[in-house]
Coordinates of C-alpha atoms in Angstrom, one line a residue:
X1 CA -22.6 -81.3 -27.2
X2 CA -25.7 -83.3 -26.4
X3 CA -27.6 -84.9 -29.3
X4 CA -30.9 -82.9 -28.6
X5 CA -33.5 -85.2 -30.1
X6 CA -32.9 -86.8 -33.5
X7 CA -32.3 -83.3 -35.0
X8 CA -28.8 -83.4 -33.5
X9 CA -28.2 -86.8 -34.9
X10 CA -26.7 -85.7 -38.1
X11 CA -25.5 -82.2 -37.2
X12 CA -21.9 -82.0 -38.2
X13 CA -19.1 -79.7 -38.9
X14 CA -18.3 -78.9 -42.5
X15 CA -15.8 -81.2 -44.0
X16 CA -13.0 -80.3 -46.4
X17 CA -14.0 -80.9 -50.0
X18 CA -11.7 -83.9 -50.4
X19 CA -13.3 -85.6 -47.3
X20 CA -16.9 -85.2 -48.3
X21 CA -18.7 -88.3 -49.3
X22 CA -19.2 -89.0 -53.0
X23 CA -21.1 -91.9 -54.4
X24 CA -19.8 -94.0 -57.3
X25 CA -21.3 -96.7 -59.4
X26 CA -20.0 -99.2 -56.8
X27 CA -22.1 -97.4 -54.1
X28 CA -25.2 -97.7 -56.3
X29 CA -24.5 -101.4 -56.8
X30 CA -24.2 -101.8 -53.1
X31 CA -27.6 -100.1 -52.7
X32 CA -29.0 -102.9 -54.9
X33 CA -28.2 -105.3 -52.1
X34 CA -30.1 -103.3 -49.6
X35 CA -33.8 -103.4 -49.1
X36 CA -35.1 -101.0 -51.8
X37 CA -37.3 -98.0 -51.1
X38 CA -40.9 -98.9 -52.1
X39 CA -42.8 -96.1 -53.8
X40 CA -46.6 -96.4 -54.5
X41 CA -48.0 -94.2 -57.2
X42 CA -51.7 -93.4 -57.2
X43 CA -53.6 -92.6 -60.4
X44 CA -54.1 -88.8 -60.5
X45 CA -57.5 -87.4 -59.8
X46 CA -59.1 -86.5 -63.2
X47 CA -57.0 -88.9 -65.2
X48 CA -59.6 -91.4 -66.3
X49 CA -57.1 -93.6 -68.3
X50 CA -54.5 -93.7 -65.6
X51 CA -51.9 -92.5 -68.1
X52 CA -50.2 -90.2 -65.5
X53 CA -49.5 -92.9 -63.0
X54 CA -48.0 -95.2 -65.6
X55 CA -45.9 -92.4 -67.0
X56 CA -44.6 -91.5 -63.5
X57 CA -43.8 -95.2 -62.8
X58 CA -41.9 -95.5 -66.1
X59 CA -39.9 -92.3 -65.5
X60 CA -38.9 -93.4 -61.9
X61 CA -38.3 -97.1 -62.7
X62 CA -35.0 -96.3 -64.4
X63 CA -33.5 -95.5 -61.0
X64 CA -31.8 -98.3 -59.1
X65 CA -32.7 -99.1 -55.5
X66 CA -36.4 -98.4 -55.7
X67 CA -39.5 -100.5 -56.4
X68 CA -42.4 -98.7 -58.0
X69 CA -46.0 -100.0 -58.0
X70 CA -49.3 -98.3 -59.1
X71 CA -52.4 -98.3 -57.0
X72 CA -55.7 -99.6 -58.5
X73 CA -57.5 -96.3 -57.9
X74 CA -57.0 -92.6 -57.3
X75 CA -56.4 -91.5 -53.7
X76 CA -58.9 -88.6 -54.1
X77 CA -61.9 -87.9 -56.2
X78 CA -61.8 -85.5 -59.2
X79 CA -63.0 -82.1 -58.5
X80 CA -61.8 -81.9 -54.9
X81 CA -60.2 -78.6 -54.1
X82 CA -56.7 -79.6 -52.9
X83 CA -55.8 -76.0 -52.3
X84 CA -58.1 -76.2 -49.3
X85 CA -56.4 -77.5 -46.1
X86 CA -59.2 -79.8 -45.2
X87 CA -59.0 -81.8 -48.4
X88 CA -55.3 -82.1 -48.1
X89 CA -55.6 -83.3 -44.5
X90 CA -58.2 -86.0 -45.4
X91 CA -56.0 -87.2 -48.3
X92 CA -53.0 -87.5 -46.0
X93 CA -54.9 -89.5 -43.5
X94 CA -56.2 -91.9 -46.1
X95 CA -52.8 -92.1 -47.8
X96 CA -51.0 -93.2 -44.7
X97 CA -53.5 -96.0 -44.4
X98 CA -52.6 -97.0 -47.9
X99 CA -48.9 -96.9 -47.1
X100 CA -49.4 -99.2 -44.1
X101 CA -51.5 -101.6 -46.1
X102 CA -49.1 -101.8 -49.0
X103 CA -46.0 -101.7 -46.8
X104 CA -44.6 -98.8 -48.9
X105 CA -42.3 -96.1 -47.9
X106 CA -43.8 -93.3 -50.0
X107 CA -47.0 -92.4 -51.8
X108 CA -47.1 -90.1 -54.9
X109 CA -50.5 -88.8 -55.5
X110 CA -52.1 -85.7 -57.0
X111 CA -54.4 -84.4 -59.7
X112 CA -54.6 -83.2 -63.3
X113 CA -55.1 -79.5 -63.7
X114 CA -55.5 -77.1 -66.5
X115 CA -52.7 -74.5 -66.3
X116 CA -52.1 -71.4 -68.3
X117 CA -48.5 -71.1 -69.6
X118 CA -46.9 -67.7 -69.1
X119 CA -46.2 -67.4 -72.9
X120 CA -48.8 -69.6 -74.4
X121 CA -52.3 -71.2 -74.2
X122 CA -53.8 -73.4 -71.5
X123 CA -52.4 -76.9 -71.3
X124 CA -52.4 -79.8 -68.9
X125 CA -50.2 -80.0 -65.7
X126 CA -49.8 -82.6 -63.1
X127 CA -49.9 -81.5 -59.4
X128 CA -47.9 -84.1 -57.5
X129 CA -47.7 -84.6 -53.8
X130 CA -45.4 -86.9 -51.8
X131 CA -46.5 -88.6 -48.7
X132 CA -44.3 -90.6 -46.3
X133 CA -45.4 -92.9 -43.5
X134 CA -44.7 -90.4 -40.8
X135 CA -44.3 -86.6 -40.4
X136 CA -40.6 -85.9 -40.0
X137 CA -39.4 -83.6 -37.2
X138 CA -36.0 -82.9 -38.6
X139 CA -34.6 -82.2 -42.1
X140 CA -32.2 -85.1 -42.0
X141 CA -35.2 -87.5 -42.2
X142 CA -37.1 -85.6 -44.9
X143 CA -37.2 -82.1 -46.3
X144 CA -40.3 -82.1 -48.5
X145 CA -43.6 -82.1 -46.6
X146 CA -46.8 -83.8 -47.4
X147 CA -48.4 -80.3 -47.4
X148 CA -46.2 -79.2 -50.3
X149 CA -46.6 -80.0 -54.0
X150 CA -44.5 -80.2 -57.2
X151 CA -46.3 -79.0 -60.3
X152 CA -45.0 -80.4 -63.6
X153 CA -46.1 -80.5 -67.3
X154 CA -48.1 -83.5 -68.3
X155 CA -46.0 -86.3 -69.8
X156 CA -42.9 -84.6 -68.5
X157 CA -39.4 -85.3 -69.9
X158 CA -36.4 -87.1 -68.3
X159 CA -35.0 -83.8 -66.9
X160 CA -38.2 -83.1 -65.0
X161 CA -38.3 -86.8 -64.1
X162 CA -35.0 -86.4 -62.2
X163 CA -36.6 -83.6 -60.2
X164 CA -39.7 -85.7 -59.4
X165 CA -37.4 -88.6 -58.2
X166 CA -35.4 -86.1 -56.2
X167 CA -38.6 -84.9 -54.5
X168 CA -39.5 -88.5 -53.7
X169 CA -36.1 -89.1 -52.0
X170 CA -36.4 -85.8 -50.1
X171 CA -39.9 -86.6 -48.9
X172 CA -39.4 -90.2 -47.8
X173 CA -38.8 -90.4 -44.0
X174 CA -36.4 -93.3 -43.3
X175 CA -34.8 -94.4 -40.0
X176 CA -33.6 -97.9 -40.7
X177 CA -30.0 -98.6 -41.5
X178 CA -30.8 -100.0 -44.9
X179 CA -33.1 -97.1 -45.8
X180 CA -30.5 -94.4 -44.8
X181 CA -27.7 -96.1 -46.8
X182 CA -30.0 -96.7 -49.9
X183 CA -31.1 -93.1 -50.0
X184 CA -27.6 -91.7 -49.5
X185 CA -26.3 -93.8 -52.4
X186 CA -29.2 -92.7 -54.7
X187 CA -29.2 -89.1 -53.8
X188 CA -26.0 -87.6 -55.1
X189 CA -26.4 -88.3 -58.8
X190 CA -30.1 -87.2 -58.6
X191 CA -29.0 -83.9 -57.0
X192 CA -26.5 -83.3 -59.8
X193 CA -29.2 -83.8 -62.4
X194 CA -31.7 -81.7 -60.6
X195 CA -29.2 -78.9 -60.2
X196 CA -28.6 -78.7 -64.0
X197 CA -32.4 -78.6 -64.5
X198 CA -33.3 -76.1 -61.7
X199 CA -30.4 -73.7 -62.3
X200 CA -31.0 -73.6 -66.1
X201 CA -33.5 -71.6 -68.1
X202 CA -36.9 -72.6 -66.8
X203 CA -40.2 -72.2 -68.7
X204 CA -43.7 -73.0 -67.6
X205 CA -46.4 -71.7 -65.4
X206 CA -45.7 -69.7 -62.3
X207 CA -46.8 -72.7 -60.1
X208 CA -44.5 -75.0 -62.1
X209 CA -41.5 -72.8 -61.7
X210 CA -42.1 -71.9 -58.1
X211 CA -42.7 -75.4 -56.9
X212 CA -39.7 -76.7 -58.9
X213 CA -37.5 -74.2 -57.1
X214 CA -38.9 -75.1 -53.7
X215 CA -38.3 -78.8 -54.5
X216 CA -34.7 -78.1 -55.6
X217 CA -34.2 -76.2 -52.3
X218 CA -35.4 -79.2 -50.5
X219 CA -32.7 -81.3 -52.1
X220 CA -30.1 -78.8 -51.2
X221 CA -31.3 -78.8 -47.6
X222 CA -31.3 -82.5 -47.3
X223 CA -27.8 -82.9 -48.8
X224 CA -26.5 -79.9 -46.8
X225 CA -27.8 -81.5 -43.6
X226 CA -26.3 -84.8 -44.5
X227 CA -22.8 -83.5 -45.4
X228 CA -22.5 -80.4 -43.2
X229 CA -21.9 -78.2 -46.3
X230 CA -22.6 -74.6 -45.1
X231 CA -22.6 -73.2 -48.6
X232 CA -25.2 -75.7 -49.8
X233 CA -27.4 -74.8 -46.8
X234 CA -27.0 -71.1 -47.6
X235 CA -27.9 -71.8 -51.2
X236 CA -31.0 -73.7 -49.9
X237 CA -32.1 -70.6 -48.0
X238 CA -31.7 -68.3 -51.0
X239 CA -33.6 -70.7 -53.3
X240 CA -36.4 -71.1 -50.8
X241 CA -36.7 -67.3 -50.4
X242 CA -36.7 -66.9 -54.2
X243 CA -39.4 -69.5 -54.6
X244 CA -41.6 -67.7 -52.0
X245 CA -41.3 -64.5 -54.0
X246 CA -41.9 -66.1 -57.3
X247 CA -44.9 -68.1 -56.0
X248 CA -46.4 -65.5 -53.8
X249 CA -49.8 -66.0 -55.4
X250 CA -49.3 -69.7 -56.2
X251 CA -48.6 -71.1 -52.7
X252 CA -51.6 -71.5 -50.3
X253 CA -50.9 -70.5 -46.7
X254 CA -50.0 -74.0 -45.4
X255 CA -47.4 -74.4 -48.2
X256 CA -45.9 -71.0 -47.4
X257 CA -45.6 -72.1 -43.8
X258 CA -43.7 -75.3 -44.7
X259 CA -41.3 -73.4 -47.0
X260 CA -40.7 -70.9 -44.1
X261 CA -40.0 -73.8 -41.7
X262 CA -37.5 -75.3 -44.1
X263 CA -35.7 -71.9 -44.2
X264 CA -35.5 -72.1 -40.4
X265 CA -34.2 -75.7 -40.7
X266 CA -31.4 -74.6 -42.9
X267 CA -30.5 -71.6 -40.7
X268 CA -30.4 -73.7 -37.6
X269 CA -28.0 -76.1 -39.2
X270 CA -25.8 -73.3 -40.4
X271 CA -25.6 -72.0 -36.9
X272 CA -24.6 -75.4 -35.6
X273 CA -22.0 -76.1 -38.3
X274 CA -20.3 -72.7 -37.9
X275 CA -20.8 -72.3 -34.1
X276 CA -22.3 -68.9 -34.8
X277 CA -25.6 -67.6 -33.3
X278 CA -26.4 -64.9 -35.9
X279 CA -29.4 -66.9 -37.2
X280 CA -30.8 -68.1 -33.9
X281 CA -33.4 -65.4 -33.4
X282 CA -34.4 -65.5 -37.0
X283 CA -34.9 -69.2 -36.9
X284 CA -37.2 -68.9 -33.9
X285 CA -39.2 -66.2 -35.8
X286 CA -39.7 -68.4 -38.8
X287 CA -40.9 -71.4 -36.8
X288 CA -43.3 -69.2 -34.8
X289 CA -44.6 -67.7 -38.1
X290 CA -45.2 -71.1 -39.6
X291 CA -47.1 -72.2 -36.5
X292 CA -49.4 -69.2 -36.9
X293 CA -50.2 -70.4 -40.5
X294 CA -50.8 -74.1 -39.8
X295 CA -54.1 -75.0 -38.1
X296 CA -53.8 -77.6 -35.3
X297 CA -57.3 -79.0 -35.9
X298 CA -56.5 -79.7 -39.6
X299 CA -52.8 -80.5 -39.7
X300 CA -52.1 -81.9 -36.2
X301 CA -48.9 -83.8 -37.1
X302 CA -47.4 -80.8 -38.9
X303 CA -48.4 -78.6 -35.9
X304 CA -46.6 -81.0 -33.5
X305 CA -43.6 -81.2 -35.8
X306 CA -43.3 -77.4 -35.9
X307 CA -43.5 -77.2 -32.1
X308 CA -40.7 -79.7 -31.8
X309 CA -38.5 -77.8 -34.2
X310 CA -39.3 -74.6 -32.3
X311 CA -38.3 -76.2 -29.1
X312 CA -35.0 -77.3 -30.5
X313 CA -34.4 -73.7 -31.8
X314 CA -35.1 -72.3 -28.4
X315 CA -32.8 -74.8 -26.8
X316 CA -30.0 -73.7 -29.1
X317 CA -30.6 -70.1 -28.1
X318 CA -30.4 -71.0 -24.5
X319 CA -27.1 -72.8 -25.1
X320 CA -25.7 -69.8 -26.9
X321 CA -27.0 -67.1 -24.5
X322 CA -27.0 -68.9 -21.2
X323 CA -30.5 -67.7 -20.5
X324 CA -32.7 -70.4 -18.9
X325 CA -35.9 -68.6 -19.9
X326 CA -35.4 -70.1 -23.4
X327 CA -35.3 -73.5 -21.9
X328 CA -38.7 -73.0 -20.2
X329 CA -40.2 -71.9 -23.6
X330 CA -38.6 -74.9 -25.3
X331 CA -40.0 -77.3 -22.7
X332 CA -43.5 -75.8 -23.3
X333 CA -43.1 -76.3 -27.0
X334 CA -42.1 -79.9 -26.5
X335 CA -45.1 -80.4 -24.2
X336 CA -47.4 -79.0 -26.9
X337 CA -46.0 -81.6 -29.3
X338 CA -46.4 -84.5 -26.9
X339 CA -50.0 -83.5 -26.4
X340 CA -50.5 -84.6 -30.0
X341 CA -47.8 -87.3 -30.3
X342 CA -48.6 -89.3 -27.2
X343 CA -46.7 -92.4 -26.1
X344 CA -49.6 -94.6 -27.0
X345 CA -50.6 -93.1 -30.4
X346 CA -47.1 -92.1 -31.7
X347 CA -44.5 -93.8 -29.6
X348 CA -41.6 -93.1 -32.0
X349 CA -42.3 -89.4 -32.2
X350 CA -42.9 -89.3 -28.5
X351 CA -39.5 -90.9 -27.9
X352 CA -37.8 -88.4 -30.2
X353 CA -39.2 -85.5 -28.1
X354 CA -38.2 -87.2 -24.9
X355 CA -34.7 -87.2 -26.2
X356 CA -35.0 -83.5 -26.7
X357 CA -36.3 -83.0 -23.2
X358 CA -33.5 -85.0 -21.8
X359 CA -31.0 -82.7 -23.6
X360 CA -32.8 -79.8 -22.0
X361 CA -32.1 -81.3 -18.6
X362 CA -28.4 -81.5 -19.4
X363 CA -28.3 -77.8 -20.5
X364 CA -30.3 -76.8 -17.4
X365 CA -28.0 -78.7 -15.1
X366 CA -25.0 -77.0 -16.7
X367 CA -26.4 -73.5 -16.6
X368 CA -27.9 -73.8 -13.0
X369 CA -25.1 -76.0 -11.7
X370 CA -27.5 -78.6 -10.4
X371 CA -25.9 -82.0 -10.9
X372 CA -29.0 -84.0 -10.0
X373 CA -30.5 -82.9 -13.3
X374 CA -27.9 -85.0 -15.1
X375 CA -29.2 -88.0 -13.3
X376 CA -32.7 -87.2 -14.5
X377 CA -31.4 -86.8 -18.0
X378 CA -29.7 -90.2 -17.9
X379 CA -33.0 -91.8 -16.7
X380 CA -34.9 -90.3 -19.6
X381 CA -32.4 -91.4 -22.2
X382 CA -32.1 -94.9 -20.7
X383 CA -35.9 -95.3 -21.0
X384 CA -35.8 -94.3 -24.6
X385 CA -32.9 -96.7 -25.4
X386 CA -34.9 -99.5 -23.8
X387 CA -38.1 -98.7 -25.8
X388 CA -36.4 -98.3 -29.2
X389 CA -33.9 -101.1 -29.9
X390 CA -30.8 -100.8 -31.9
X391 CA -32.2 -103.2 -34.5
X392 CA -35.5 -101.2 -34.9
X393 CA -34.1 -97.7 -35.1
X394 CA -30.2 -97.8 -35.1
X395 CA -29.7 -94.1 -35.8
X396 CA -32.1 -93.0 -33.0
X397 CA -30.6 -95.6 -30.6
X398 CA -27.0 -94.3 -31.3
X399 CA -28.2 -90.7 -30.8
X400 CA -29.7 -91.7 -27.4
X401 CA -26.5 -93.4 -26.4
X402 CA -24.5 -90.3 -27.3
X403 CA -26.9 -88.3 -25.2
X404 CA -26.4 -90.7 -22.2
X405 CA -22.7 -90.2 -22.7
X406 CA -23.1 -86.4 -22.7
X407 CA -25.1 -86.5 -19.5
X408 CA -22.6 -88.8 -17.7
X409 CA -19.7 -86.6 -18.9
X410 CA -21.3 -83.5 -17.4
X411 CA -22.1 -85.5 -14.2
X412 CA -18.5 -86.7 -13.9
X413 CA -17.0 -83.3 -14.6
X414 CA -19.3 -81.7 -12.0
X415 CA -18.6 -84.4 -9.3
X416 CA -14.9 -84.9 -10.4
X417 CA -15.8 -88.6 -10.4
X418 CA -13.9 -90.9 -12.8
X419 CA -16.6 -93.6 -12.5
X420 CA -19.2 -91.5 -14.4
X421 CA -16.6 -90.5 -16.9
X422 CA -15.7 -94.1 -17.6
X423 CA -19.4 -94.9 -18.1
X424 CA -19.6 -91.9 -20.5
X425 CA -16.8 -93.4 -22.5
X426 CA -18.6 -96.8 -22.8
X427 CA -21.8 -95.0 -24.1
X428 CA -19.8 -93.0 -26.6
X429 CA -18.1 -96.1 -27.8
X430 CA -21.4 -97.8 -28.6
X431 CA -22.7 -94.7 -30.3
X432 CA -19.6 -94.4 -32.5
X433 CA -19.8 -98.1 -33.5
X434 CA -23.4 -97.7 -34.8
X435 CA -22.7 -94.4 -36.5
X436 CA -19.8 -96.0 -38.3
X437 CA -21.9 -98.9 -39.4
X438 CA -24.4 -96.5 -40.9
X439 CA -21.7 -94.6 -42.7
X440 CA -22.5 -91.5 -40.7
X441 CA -18.9 -90.5 -40.4
X442 CA -19.4 -86.9 -39.3
X443 CA -21.8 -88.0 -36.5
X444 CA -19.2 -90.4 -35.4
X445 CA -16.6 -87.6 -35.4
X446 CA -18.9 -85.5 -33.2
X447 CA -19.1 -88.3 -30.6
X448 CA -15.3 -89.0 -30.9
X449 CA -14.7 -85.3 -30.1
X450 CA -16.9 -85.7 -26.9
X451 CA -15.0 -88.9 -26.1
X452 CA -11.7 -87.0 -26.4
X453 CA -12.9 -84.5 -23.9
X454 CA -13.7 -87.3 -21.5
X455 CA -10.2 -88.8 -21.9
X456 CA -8.7 -85.4 -21.2
X457 CA -10.7 -85.1 -18.0
X458 CA -9.7 -88.6 -16.9
X459 CA -6.0 -87.9 -17.5
X460 CA -6.2 -84.7 -15.5
X461 CA -7.9 -86.5 -12.5
X462 CA -5.3 -89.3 -12.6
X463 CA -2.4 -86.9 -12.4

């Protein structure tokens, strides 16, 4: 199976319970030796004393593997209507400049609001948002969007603090080896604490309860994507759907779009892990619906990201049905994304999409029985591997090598040529080595399975 863009990087078969990764105190201590995740907290708009930012810092500072700092001023002015897409878009643009300037991985920002409790008087709430350096295009990178929010009571307790920290981990988009390992080591205990909180008896405003459920679903999605746990992904779908019903009047349109896209993310992963196609059509519908709710001129990055995910979903439908028309639609979706994420303005995102286009060529070559398309795919992947080094983005580099191996395998099988198959083995070997170094055991197993197919073909040709 080709690694279609970085989305396929962590797609894996479910593992038996005994084989799934767990993280112990030793793992956490190992994370301390890794470059920590750097979180910048902005004073909330409307909080003149900066009490909220200090409280958030203190609640999150108890976790290992992170460094928390507080900005000297709020990201946005008090009174701005952050329910309006334009205000959110402007804040996201400014926040990313802050992140680059401070060399931070994540920015937490938001505002103080007066919220009416469902069973009591009006009281203060904090509306938190989480902004990473880049817009993710796959749930394994991040599953909580900059367009979403988590609404919590002012001066929240430790239990709510675990959910806030979980949202931070689910929102940060990391690609480095250290970042991936650090987040994995931190995530499991946070998910356990968040599960106890989110699945217990919740009280608060509608917005607090609905956003808490959506945040909890994001944690389930991220962990399910990482481990290949089908049941956890199914639970994520159910919790997201419940959050949409609960927060029907609390979520603005762009937030509903993001929640819908996460449901599609989970469904697409379930289909991959179980080799079933029952969700493929529904996945495409969810992505298309989300695209209809996100304005390109306001949220250009999210618009491009949704097009990328739509393209991947259409590619999966083509692989399942054998209908090349889905590949044409997928290519159009990827083209729409690269019109926004160009090679000059967003080289990393452009390279991810080129990876997906190369995978399309492999599928097209197989379905149409045109071997020259495999050569074109190899050329695309080789260019990506040369532009993004193993040191800069090891996970992406390994995925690209796995794609090169997949293309060479198809070429060798079609031509019955052992030379291409041997080259495929070499590419797979390099990919497995990096996946193993990153502790991505299931990704390594996927490549090992492909490697096994190549060895079988070579043995058949030799006899």
